[in-house]
Short mmCIF file of C-alpha atoms and ligand atoms in Angstrom, two decimals:
data_model
loop_
_atom_site.label_atom_id
_atom_site.label_comp_id
_atom_site.label_asym_id
_atom_site.label_seq_id
_atom_site.Cartn_x
_atom_site.Cartn_y
_atom_site.Cartn_z
CA MET A 1233 -1.24 61.77 -58.22
CA ALA A 1234 1.12 60.58 -55.48
CA ARG A 1235 -0.70 58.97 -52.62
CA LYS A 1236 -0.43 60.69 -49.30
CA ILE A 1237 2.44 59.24 -47.32
CA ASP A 1238 0.18 57.92 -44.54
CA GLN A 1239 -1.86 56.04 -47.11
CA GLN A 1240 1.12 54.51 -48.77
CA LEU A 1241 1.99 50.92 -47.84
CA ALA A 1242 4.89 50.67 -45.42
CA LEU A 1243 6.36 48.22 -47.91
CA GLN A 1244 6.51 51.09 -50.41
CA GLY A 1245 8.02 53.60 -48.01
CA GLY A 1246 4.83 54.78 -46.35
CA LEU A 1247 4.44 55.33 -42.63
CA LYS A 1248 3.99 52.21 -40.50
CA ALA A 1249 0.43 51.90 -39.28
CA VAL A 1250 1.62 50.56 -35.92
CA SER A 1251 4.83 52.18 -34.79
CA THR A 1252 4.26 51.93 -31.05
CA ILE A 1253 1.90 50.13 -28.68
CA GLU A 1254 0.56 52.29 -25.91
CA GLY A 1255 -1.22 49.61 -23.93
CA ARG A 1256 0.83 48.60 -20.91
CA GLY A 1257 -0.49 45.60 -19.00
CA GLU A 1258 0.73 43.68 -16.03
CA PRO A 1259 3.02 40.68 -16.34
CA LYS A 1260 1.08 37.48 -16.99
CA ILE A 1261 2.62 35.94 -13.90
CA GLY A 1262 3.43 38.40 -11.16
CA ILE A 1263 3.18 39.22 -7.50
CA GLU A 1264 -0.25 37.64 -6.94
CA GLU A 1265 0.95 34.30 -8.29
CA PHE A 1266 4.09 34.52 -6.17
CA MET A 1267 1.98 35.27 -3.09
CA SER A 1268 -0.30 32.37 -3.91
CA VAL A 1269 2.70 30.02 -3.78
CA ALA A 1270 3.92 31.67 -0.55
CA GLU A 1271 0.46 31.21 1.00
CA ARG A 1272 0.66 27.48 0.24
CA PHE A 1273 3.80 27.31 2.39
CA GLY A 1274 1.70 28.40 5.37
CA PHE A 1275 3.48 31.64 6.27
CA SER A 1276 1.70 33.82 8.81
CA ALA A 1277 -0.35 36.81 7.65
CA LYS A 1278 2.35 39.11 9.05
CA THR A 1279 5.12 37.43 7.07
CA LEU A 1280 2.97 37.33 3.95
CA ALA A 1281 2.38 41.08 4.25
CA LYS A 1282 6.14 41.69 4.55
CA MET A 1283 6.81 39.45 1.58
CA ARG A 1284 4.24 41.25 -0.50
CA GLU A 1285 5.77 44.60 0.40
CA ALA A 1286 9.26 43.39 -0.54
CA ALA A 1287 8.05 41.73 -3.73
CA GLU A 1288 6.08 44.75 -4.86
CA ALA A 1289 9.18 46.88 -4.50
CA GLU A 1290 10.89 44.74 -7.14
CA ASP A 1291 10.58 45.29 -10.85
CA LEU A 1292 9.72 41.90 -12.33
CA GLY A 1293 9.61 43.29 -15.84
CA GLY A 1294 7.43 41.03 -17.92
CA GLY A 1295 7.32 38.48 -15.10
CA PRO A 1296 8.67 34.95 -15.25
CA PHE A 1297 7.86 32.63 -18.11
CA LEU A 1298 7.33 29.35 -16.32
CA ALA A 1299 7.89 27.04 -19.24
CA ASN A 1300 10.47 24.34 -19.45
CA TYR A 1301 11.12 25.07 -23.13
CA TYR A 1302 11.63 28.20 -25.20
CA SER A 1303 12.94 29.66 -21.97
CA ASN A 1304 15.50 32.45 -21.95
CA LEU A 1305 17.11 31.02 -18.82
CA PRO A 1306 20.50 29.30 -19.17
CA GLU A 1307 18.99 26.33 -17.32
CA THR A 1308 15.32 25.87 -16.37
CA LYS A 1309 14.43 24.27 -13.05
CA VAL A 1310 13.36 21.11 -14.87
CA LYS A 1311 16.70 20.93 -16.66
CA ALA A 1312 18.53 21.55 -13.36
CA TYR A 1313 16.49 18.77 -11.73
CA GLU A 1314 17.29 16.38 -14.57
CA ARG A 1315 20.99 17.28 -14.48
CA LEU A 1316 21.09 16.78 -10.71
CA ALA A 1317 19.29 13.45 -11.09
CA ARG A 1318 21.89 12.27 -13.63
CA GLU A 1319 24.71 13.29 -11.30
CA THR A 1320 23.12 12.00 -8.09
CA PHE A 1321 22.07 8.59 -9.35
CA GLY A 1322 24.77 8.11 -11.96
CA ALA A 1323 22.60 7.75 -15.07
CA LYS A 1324 23.18 8.96 -18.61
CA HIS A 1325 19.63 10.25 -19.06
CA ALA A 1326 17.01 11.62 -16.71
CA ILE A 1327 13.54 12.88 -17.59
CA GLY A 1328 11.36 14.82 -15.17
CA VAL A 1329 7.69 13.93 -15.59
CA THR A 1330 4.39 14.65 -13.86
CA SER A 1331 4.16 11.57 -11.62
CA GLY A 1332 5.56 8.16 -10.85
CA THR A 1333 2.69 6.60 -12.77
CA ALA A 1334 3.54 8.75 -15.80
CA ALA A 1335 7.17 7.62 -15.48
CA LEU A 1336 6.05 3.98 -15.47
CA ASN A 1337 3.79 4.47 -18.48
CA CYS A 1338 6.70 5.99 -20.42
CA ALA A 1339 9.09 3.25 -19.33
CA PHE A 1340 6.73 0.42 -20.22
CA VAL A 1341 5.97 1.79 -23.67
CA ALA A 1342 9.70 2.41 -24.16
CA ALA A 1343 10.38 -1.20 -23.16
CA GLY A 1344 7.99 -2.46 -25.84
CA VAL A 1345 4.86 -3.05 -23.79
CA GLY A 1346 1.71 -2.92 -25.88
CA PRO A 1347 -1.20 -5.09 -27.01
CA GLY A 1348 -0.55 -8.77 -26.46
CA LYS A 1349 2.48 -8.24 -24.21
CA GLU A 1350 2.95 -9.21 -20.59
CA VAL A 1351 4.96 -7.62 -17.80
CA ILE A 1352 5.82 -9.43 -14.61
CA VAL A 1353 5.12 -7.24 -11.60
CA PRO A 1354 5.40 -8.05 -7.89
CA ALA A 1355 2.47 -9.21 -5.78
CA VAL A 1356 3.43 -6.63 -3.15
CA GLY A 1357 4.22 -3.09 -4.28
CA PHE A 1358 1.66 -0.61 -5.46
CA PHE A 1359 -1.30 -0.63 -7.82
CA ALA A 1360 0.29 2.05 -10.06
CA THR A 1361 2.92 -0.35 -11.39
CA ALA A 1362 0.42 -2.91 -12.66
CA ALA A 1363 -2.02 -0.17 -13.67
CA ALA A 1364 0.67 1.50 -15.81
CA VAL A 1365 1.15 -1.82 -17.61
CA VAL A 1366 -2.57 -1.90 -18.40
CA HIS A 1367 -2.52 1.76 -19.41
CA SER A 1368 0.31 0.84 -21.78
CA LYS A 1369 -2.10 -1.80 -23.17
CA GLY A 1370 -0.15 -4.71 -21.70
CA ILE A 1371 -1.11 -7.39 -19.20
CA PRO A 1372 0.40 -7.50 -15.70
CA ILE A 1373 1.33 -10.92 -14.34
CA PHE A 1374 1.88 -11.02 -10.59
CA CYS A 1375 4.97 -12.70 -9.19
CA ASP A 1376 5.03 -13.88 -5.60
CA VAL A 1377 7.44 -12.31 -3.12
CA ASP A 1378 9.92 -13.75 -0.65
CA GLU A 1379 10.66 -12.64 2.90
CA SER A 1380 12.21 -9.43 1.57
CA LEU A 1381 8.68 -8.57 0.35
CA GLY A 1382 10.34 -8.02 -3.03
CA MET A 1383 9.77 -10.08 -6.16
CA ASP A 1384 11.00 -13.64 -5.53
CA PRO A 1385 13.52 -14.43 -8.30
CA ARG A 1386 12.92 -18.15 -7.77
CA LYS A 1387 9.30 -17.70 -8.87
CA LEU A 1388 10.06 -15.60 -11.92
CA GLU A 1389 11.04 -18.05 -14.61
CA ALA A 1390 7.84 -20.07 -14.34
CA LEU A 1391 5.88 -16.91 -15.23
CA ILE A 1392 7.83 -16.02 -18.35
CA THR A 1393 5.95 -16.69 -21.61
CA PRO A 1394 6.64 -15.81 -25.24
CA ARG A 1395 4.48 -12.72 -24.56
CA THR A 1396 6.65 -11.41 -21.71
CA VAL A 1397 8.62 -8.31 -22.60
CA ALA A 1398 9.63 -6.88 -19.23
CA LEU A 1399 10.09 -7.47 -15.53
CA ALA A 1400 9.11 -4.66 -13.19
CA PRO A 1401 10.57 -5.21 -9.73
CA THR A 1402 9.36 -2.74 -7.11
CA HIS A 1403 11.75 -1.82 -4.34
CA VAL A 1404 9.27 -1.82 -1.50
CA MET A 1405 9.07 0.45 1.50
CA GLY A 1406 12.69 1.54 1.70
CA THR A 1407 14.19 -1.88 0.95
CA VAL A 1408 15.77 -3.16 -2.24
CA CYS A 1409 15.06 -6.18 -4.45
CA ASP A 1410 17.45 -8.99 -5.22
CA MET A 1411 18.54 -7.22 -8.39
CA THR A 1412 21.49 -9.52 -9.05
CA ALA A 1413 19.23 -12.55 -9.45
CA ILE A 1414 16.50 -10.58 -11.26
CA MET A 1415 18.95 -9.14 -13.79
CA ARG A 1416 20.45 -12.57 -14.43
CA ILE A 1417 17.03 -13.95 -15.33
CA ALA A 1418 16.11 -10.90 -17.40
CA ARG A 1419 19.29 -11.09 -19.45
CA LYS A 1420 18.92 -14.85 -19.95
CA HIS A 1421 15.42 -14.33 -21.40
CA LYS A 1422 16.23 -11.03 -23.16
CA LEU A 1423 13.68 -9.11 -21.14
CA LYS A 1424 13.77 -5.43 -20.26
CA VAL A 1425 13.82 -4.47 -16.59
CA VAL A 1426 11.83 -1.48 -15.37
CA GLU A 1427 12.66 -0.76 -11.73
CA ASP A 1428 9.93 0.91 -9.72
CA CYS A 1429 11.85 2.93 -7.15
CA ALA A 1430 8.97 5.08 -5.89
CA GLN A 1431 9.23 3.70 -2.36
CA SER A 1432 13.01 3.37 -2.14
CA CYS A 1433 14.54 6.47 -3.69
CA GLY A 1434 18.21 6.53 -2.64
CA GLY A 1435 18.37 2.77 -2.02
CA LYS A 1436 21.37 0.89 -3.39
CA VAL A 1437 22.32 -2.62 -4.45
CA LYS A 1438 26.04 -3.39 -4.23
CA GLY A 1439 26.72 0.35 -4.19
CA ARG A 1440 24.60 1.14 -7.26
CA HIS A 1441 21.52 3.27 -6.97
CA VAL A 1442 18.23 1.50 -7.57
CA GLY A 1443 16.84 2.81 -10.82
CA THR A 1444 20.19 2.44 -12.59
CA ILE A 1445 20.52 -1.34 -12.47
CA GLY A 1446 17.70 -2.29 -14.82
CA ASP A 1447 17.11 -0.77 -18.24
CA LEU A 1448 14.85 1.94 -16.89
CA GLY A 1449 14.29 3.34 -13.40
CA CYS A 1450 11.05 5.07 -12.39
CA PHE A 1451 10.49 7.27 -9.37
CA SER A 1452 7.50 8.99 -7.86
CA ILE A 1453 8.44 12.42 -6.57
CA SER A 1454 5.16 12.97 -4.76
CA ALA A 1455 4.64 14.58 -1.38
CA TYR A 1456 4.71 11.18 0.35
CA LYS A 1457 8.10 10.11 -0.94
CA ILE A 1458 11.72 10.57 0.21
CA VAL A 1459 12.16 13.19 -2.52
CA GLY A 1460 8.85 14.87 -3.09
CA GLY A 1461 7.29 18.21 -3.78
CA GLY A 1462 3.64 17.78 -4.69
CA GLU A 1463 3.27 15.55 -7.72
CA GLY A 1464 6.21 14.58 -9.88
CA GLY A 1465 8.16 11.73 -11.35
CA LEU A 1466 11.50 10.79 -12.75
CA ILE A 1467 12.79 8.32 -15.33
CA LEU A 1468 16.42 7.19 -15.52
CA THR A 1469 18.10 5.22 -18.27
CA ASP A 1470 21.51 4.75 -19.78
CA SER A 1471 20.09 3.85 -23.17
CA GLU A 1472 19.80 6.54 -25.82
CA ARG A 1473 17.04 4.66 -27.62
CA LEU A 1474 14.97 4.03 -24.48
CA TYR A 1475 15.44 7.67 -23.51
CA GLU A 1476 14.06 8.80 -26.84
CA ARG A 1477 11.12 6.41 -26.64
CA CYS A 1478 10.29 7.69 -23.15
CA GLN A 1479 10.44 11.23 -24.49
CA GLY A 1480 8.12 10.20 -27.30
CA ILE A 1481 5.47 9.40 -24.72
CA ALA A 1482 6.25 12.14 -22.20
CA GLU A 1483 6.46 14.88 -24.74
CA CYS A 1484 4.53 14.03 -27.84
CA GLY A 1485 5.29 17.36 -29.45
CA GLY A 1486 8.83 16.26 -30.09
CA LEU A 1487 10.31 19.39 -28.54
CA TRP A 1488 13.08 17.25 -27.15
CA ARG A 1489 14.32 16.31 -30.64
CA PRO A 1490 17.37 18.05 -32.02
CA ASP A 1491 15.14 19.21 -34.89
CA ARG A 1492 11.49 18.98 -34.00
CA PHE A 1493 10.14 18.75 -37.55
CA ALA A 1494 12.90 16.65 -39.07
CA PRO A 1495 11.83 13.32 -40.57
CA PRO A 1496 12.32 10.30 -38.30
CA ARG A 1497 16.02 9.58 -37.87
CA TYR A 1498 15.26 5.87 -37.61
CA LYS A 1499 12.25 3.61 -38.07
CA GLY A 1500 9.90 3.91 -35.12
CA GLU A 1501 11.37 7.14 -33.78
CA LEU A 1502 8.10 9.04 -34.01
CA PHE A 1503 4.76 7.98 -32.58
CA CYS A 1504 1.91 9.68 -30.76
CA GLY A 1505 2.50 10.12 -27.10
CA THR A 1506 1.00 12.48 -24.59
CA ASN A 1507 2.19 15.33 -22.40
CA TYR A 1508 3.79 14.39 -19.08
CA ARG A 1509 6.14 17.38 -18.99
CA MET A 1510 7.11 18.36 -15.47
CA SER A 1511 6.13 21.86 -14.38
CA GLU A 1512 8.76 24.44 -13.53
CA LEU A 1513 7.19 25.10 -10.13
CA GLU A 1514 7.30 21.40 -9.24
CA ALA A 1515 10.91 21.16 -10.42
CA ALA A 1516 11.83 24.23 -8.37
CA ILE A 1517 10.86 22.27 -5.26
CA ASP A 1518 12.21 18.93 -6.43
CA VAL A 1519 15.67 20.18 -7.29
CA VAL A 1520 16.08 21.22 -3.66
CA GLN A 1521 14.53 17.98 -2.42
CA LEU A 1522 16.87 15.92 -4.57
CA ARG A 1523 19.88 17.86 -3.31
CA ARG A 1524 18.84 16.87 0.22
CA MET A 1525 18.17 13.22 -0.64
CA PRO A 1526 21.60 11.70 0.12
CA ALA A 1527 21.72 13.18 3.63
CA THR A 1528 18.09 12.19 4.29
CA VAL A 1529 18.74 8.62 3.22
CA ARG A 1530 21.96 8.47 5.25
CA ARG A 1531 20.08 9.49 8.38
CA PHE A 1532 17.25 6.98 7.83
CA HIS A 1533 19.75 4.26 7.00
CA ASN A 1534 21.84 4.89 10.12
CA VAL A 1535 18.77 4.88 12.35
CA LYS A 1536 17.58 1.54 10.99
CA LEU A 1537 20.97 -0.15 11.17
CA ARG A 1538 21.60 1.20 14.64
CA ILE A 1539 18.33 -0.30 15.89
CA LEU A 1540 18.71 -3.60 14.02
CA LYS A 1541 22.17 -4.17 15.49
CA GLN A 1542 20.71 -4.05 19.00
CA LEU A 1543 17.89 -6.51 18.41
CA LYS A 1544 17.88 -10.04 19.78
CA THR A 1545 16.61 -12.98 17.76
CA PHE A 1546 13.46 -14.95 18.58
CA ARG A 1547 12.14 -18.31 17.47
CA GLU A 1548 8.67 -17.03 16.51
CA ILE A 1549 9.93 -13.96 14.65
CA ARG A 1550 11.24 -13.82 11.07
CA PRO A 1551 12.79 -10.45 10.33
CA GLN A 1552 12.28 -9.11 6.80
CA THR A 1553 15.16 -10.27 4.59
CA LEU A 1554 17.38 -7.36 3.61
CA ASN A 1555 18.80 -8.06 0.16
CA ASP A 1556 21.48 -5.45 0.72
CA PRO A 1557 21.59 -4.07 4.27
CA GLU A 1558 24.09 -1.42 3.17
CA GLY A 1559 21.66 -0.22 0.51
CA GLU A 1560 18.62 0.06 2.77
CA VAL A 1561 16.87 3.40 2.84
CA GLY A 1562 15.36 2.30 6.11
CA TYR A 1563 12.26 4.28 6.98
CA SER A 1564 10.53 1.19 8.28
CA LEU A 1565 11.57 -1.89 10.17
CA ARG A 1566 9.59 -5.01 9.44
CA PHE A 1567 9.20 -8.50 10.79
CA PHE A 1568 6.81 -11.41 10.57
CA PRO A 1569 5.45 -13.00 13.75
CA GLU A 1570 4.57 -16.67 13.43
CA THR A 1571 0.83 -15.98 13.55
CA ILE A 1572 -1.53 -13.03 13.20
CA ALA A 1573 -2.74 -13.60 16.77
CA LEU A 1574 0.80 -13.32 18.07
CA GLY A 1575 1.31 -10.23 15.91
CA GLU A 1576 -1.76 -8.54 17.37
CA GLY A 1577 -0.39 -8.98 20.88
CA ILE A 1578 3.03 -7.66 19.84
CA VAL A 1579 1.55 -4.60 18.10
CA GLU A 1580 -0.54 -3.77 21.14
CA ALA A 1581 2.44 -4.15 23.48
CA LEU A 1582 4.81 -2.17 21.24
CA SER A 1583 2.29 0.64 20.93
CA ALA A 1584 1.95 0.72 24.72
CA GLU A 1585 5.76 1.09 24.89
CA GLY A 1586 5.47 4.19 22.68
CA ILE A 1587 6.73 2.48 19.52
CA GLY A 1588 4.67 3.39 16.46
CA CYS A 1589 3.82 0.25 14.51
CA GLY A 1590 1.06 -1.56 12.69
CA MET A 1591 0.02 -4.86 11.12
CA ARG A 1592 -2.73 -5.42 8.60
CA GLY A 1593 -4.11 -8.56 10.23
CA LYS A 1594 -6.90 -10.77 9.02
CA HIS A 1595 -9.63 -8.20 8.53
CA GLY A 1596 -7.62 -5.36 7.05
CA ALA A 1597 -9.29 -2.84 4.76
CA PRO A 1598 -8.64 -3.24 1.02
CA ASP A 1599 -5.12 -2.16 0.25
CA TRP A 1600 -3.67 -1.34 -3.15
CA HIS A 1601 -0.23 -2.54 -2.05
CA ILE A 1602 -1.23 -6.21 -2.43
CA TYR A 1603 -2.19 -7.70 -5.79
CA HIS A 1604 -5.47 -9.34 -4.81
CA ASP A 1605 -6.93 -5.99 -3.73
CA MET A 1606 -6.00 -4.20 -6.97
CA PHE A 1607 -9.61 -4.49 -8.09
CA PRO A 1608 -9.82 -2.70 -11.42
CA ILE A 1609 -7.03 -5.05 -12.51
CA THR A 1610 -8.23 -8.18 -10.77
CA THR A 1611 -11.71 -7.63 -12.19
CA GLN A 1612 -10.14 -6.99 -15.61
CA THR A 1613 -12.23 -3.88 -16.04
CA GLY A 1614 -11.05 -1.79 -18.94
CA ALA A 1615 -11.89 1.77 -19.91
CA THR A 1616 -14.13 0.48 -22.67
CA SER A 1617 -16.82 -2.19 -22.57
CA ASP A 1618 -14.94 -4.57 -24.89
CA GLY A 1619 -12.55 -5.54 -22.07
CA CYS A 1620 -9.39 -4.39 -23.82
CA PRO A 1621 -6.48 -5.10 -23.25
CA TYR A 1622 -7.40 -8.38 -21.55
CA THR A 1623 -9.54 -9.51 -24.47
CA CYS A 1624 -7.34 -8.12 -27.22
CA PRO A 1625 -7.04 -10.67 -30.07
CA LEU A 1626 -3.34 -9.96 -30.18
CA TYR A 1627 -3.28 -11.37 -26.68
CA THR A 1628 -5.82 -14.16 -26.81
CA ALA A 1629 -4.81 -15.48 -30.24
CA ASN A 1630 -1.29 -15.78 -28.91
CA GLY A 1631 -2.32 -18.04 -26.06
CA GLY A 1632 -2.78 -15.16 -23.61
CA LYS A 1633 -5.31 -15.65 -20.85
CA VAL A 1634 -5.18 -14.18 -17.42
CA ASP A 1635 -7.13 -14.70 -14.27
CA TYR A 1636 -6.39 -12.97 -10.97
CA GLN A 1637 -7.30 -14.62 -7.66
CA ARG A 1638 -6.22 -14.37 -4.08
CA GLY A 1639 -4.11 -17.48 -3.66
CA ASP A 1640 -2.09 -16.94 -6.84
CA CYS A 1641 0.80 -15.65 -4.73
CA PRO A 1642 0.54 -17.51 -1.41
CA THR A 1643 3.65 -16.04 0.23
CA ALA A 1644 2.45 -12.51 -0.44
CA ASP A 1645 -1.05 -13.39 0.84
CA ASP A 1646 0.44 -14.73 4.04
CA LEU A 1647 3.24 -12.22 4.73
CA PHE A 1648 1.28 -9.10 3.85
CA ASP A 1649 -1.27 -9.77 6.60
CA ARG A 1650 1.20 -10.63 9.36
CA ASN A 1651 3.85 -8.09 8.58
CA ILE A 1652 4.57 -5.81 11.52
CA SER A 1653 5.95 -2.48 10.44
CA VAL A 1654 7.70 -0.12 12.85
CA GLY A 1655 7.91 3.40 11.46
CA LEU A 1656 11.34 5.04 11.77
CA ASN A 1657 12.25 8.69 11.77
CA GLN A 1658 15.43 10.04 10.23
CA TRP A 1659 15.83 12.38 13.19
CA PHE A 1660 15.90 9.67 15.89
CA THR A 1661 18.99 10.17 18.08
CA ALA A 1662 21.29 7.37 19.25
CA GLN A 1663 19.34 7.41 22.53
CA ASP A 1664 16.00 7.15 20.68
CA CYS A 1665 17.39 4.15 18.79
CA ARG A 1666 18.54 2.50 22.04
CA ASN A 1667 15.10 3.04 23.60
CA ILE A 1668 13.29 1.61 20.58
CA ALA A 1669 15.59 -1.42 20.38
CA LYS A 1670 15.14 -1.96 24.11
CA GLY A 1671 11.36 -1.72 23.74
CA ILE A 1672 11.27 -4.21 20.85
CA ASN A 1673 13.51 -6.64 22.73
CA LYS A 1674 11.37 -6.29 25.86
CA VAL A 1675 8.11 -6.96 24.03
CA LEU A 1676 9.45 -9.81 21.91
CA ALA A 1677 10.98 -11.44 24.99
CA ALA A 1678 7.57 -11.30 26.69
CA TYR A 1679 5.73 -12.90 23.74
CA CYS A 1680 8.37 -15.13 22.13
CA THR A 1681 11.33 -17.37 22.88
CA GLU A 1682 14.76 -15.83 22.55
CA ASP A 1683 16.86 -18.03 20.31
CA PRO A 1684 20.36 -17.13 19.09
CA GLN A 1685 19.85 -19.61 16.21
CA ALA A 1686 16.72 -17.83 14.91
CA LYS A 1687 16.82 -15.73 11.75
CA ALA A 1688 19.09 -12.71 12.26
CA TRP A 1689 17.91 -9.14 11.68
CA ILE A 1690 20.87 -8.37 9.39
C1 LIG B 2045 5.71 1.56 -5.88
C2 LIG B 2045 4.97 2.75 -6.43
N1 LIG B 2045 4.92 2.92 -7.75
C3 LIG B 2045 4.30 3.97 -8.31
C4 LIG B 2045 3.66 4.91 -7.53
C5 LIG B 2045 2.90 6.01 -8.18
O1 LIG B 2045 3.49 7.24 -8.04
P1 LIG B 2045 2.63 8.57 -8.30
O2 LIG B 2045 1.66 8.70 -7.18
O3 LIG B 2045 3.66 9.66 -8.28
O4 LIG B 2045 1.99 8.45 -9.62
C6 LIG B 2045 3.70 4.79 -6.12
C7 LIG B 2045 3.05 5.79 -5.28
O5 LIG B 2045 2.89 5.65 -4.10
C8 LIG B 2045 4.37 3.67 -5.56
O6 LIG B 2045 4.43 3.46 -4.25
#
């Protein structure tokens, strides 16, 4: 007997068991999520109510799908941010990641950092650079700085060992490193260069953006930076191979590969990484921030140069060396008084003049911008009790032994404490700049000896 049609398998011509779905839900991401973002911007209750009314009148269909992959958009916000980064900085590859530290971790692994390997990092910069070396299972070796507060190229070669694989100059506080000298040494010793540009996004050396001079450039795109949403990062490189290795860490699923499940195209292509994929919401902010970056940097730069050009020179004052004045971002103006005592007087007097400034001094609180305070590194404390990577046999059996003490980098020890920093604002007018220059000249003239032969500001 023929089975009833509704009992017959659909495969055999019967009726489909599920021909329609009646359940109609709300989009996964909808008005409430949009309002939550709007709230974070700090709009008034009245504006929020108007926004909600306007948003609710829209048909969002299934709502947005906020993924950076498998998206039906022609270009996701992350892709737009990466494209803009390539165009803005002039790099072949750009990868948006979750933070500057994530960018550094990717770059170090890409550069070959691992057990038994050393990376030379600056004594002044930020903890994250050295910490990312450790997180990549390598050993950071601190290099002293010069009066630019950047890595001193004259001190570099003495630190290079057979274990060194990379140099990681940090462009500190809106200034740029002596990249010409650093690159010369790196090439001579066949070392990779990972530039940490977190503090100097938009800075240039001889017209080239920092982050594009070394093999890899890393940026923090956090709220505190020149380009910053909340938490984000960026990696730049011109090298296809380094780009793929960074992706291997940043996106362990291999979604970036032309064919995700294809066998390795070359030895070492595939390895286990993690997930540092940038979020679409972060990229939505950062793409706008990055578009604004050149104008922001131009304003900061002009303010700094305008003030510097009006400053007189003084015997007891050494201005920070500017490796490339034209490439300065310029959100702070720095100089070194002969002594901390003199500096304390100058800071007090400048503050009384209405000029925002500071100096760490002798009894400053611990600060992760100077190597000897980077305690989880200086104490060689690892995540496990065996002391890895400092005690790794691949390191020790190869002659590796490290010991971190205040005094290792005497110039950094000295300059970091007596470094007066005047904060600059991109929106200072020409008159503001004149007033600030006048105030600095007035104070320095009261405490020091004017001397046309003393070190110039630029
Ligand atoms: C020089 C430097 N490198 C790396 C980082 C870390 O960036 P993030 O906070 O985005 O991880 C910072 C942050 O301030 C920094 O100043």
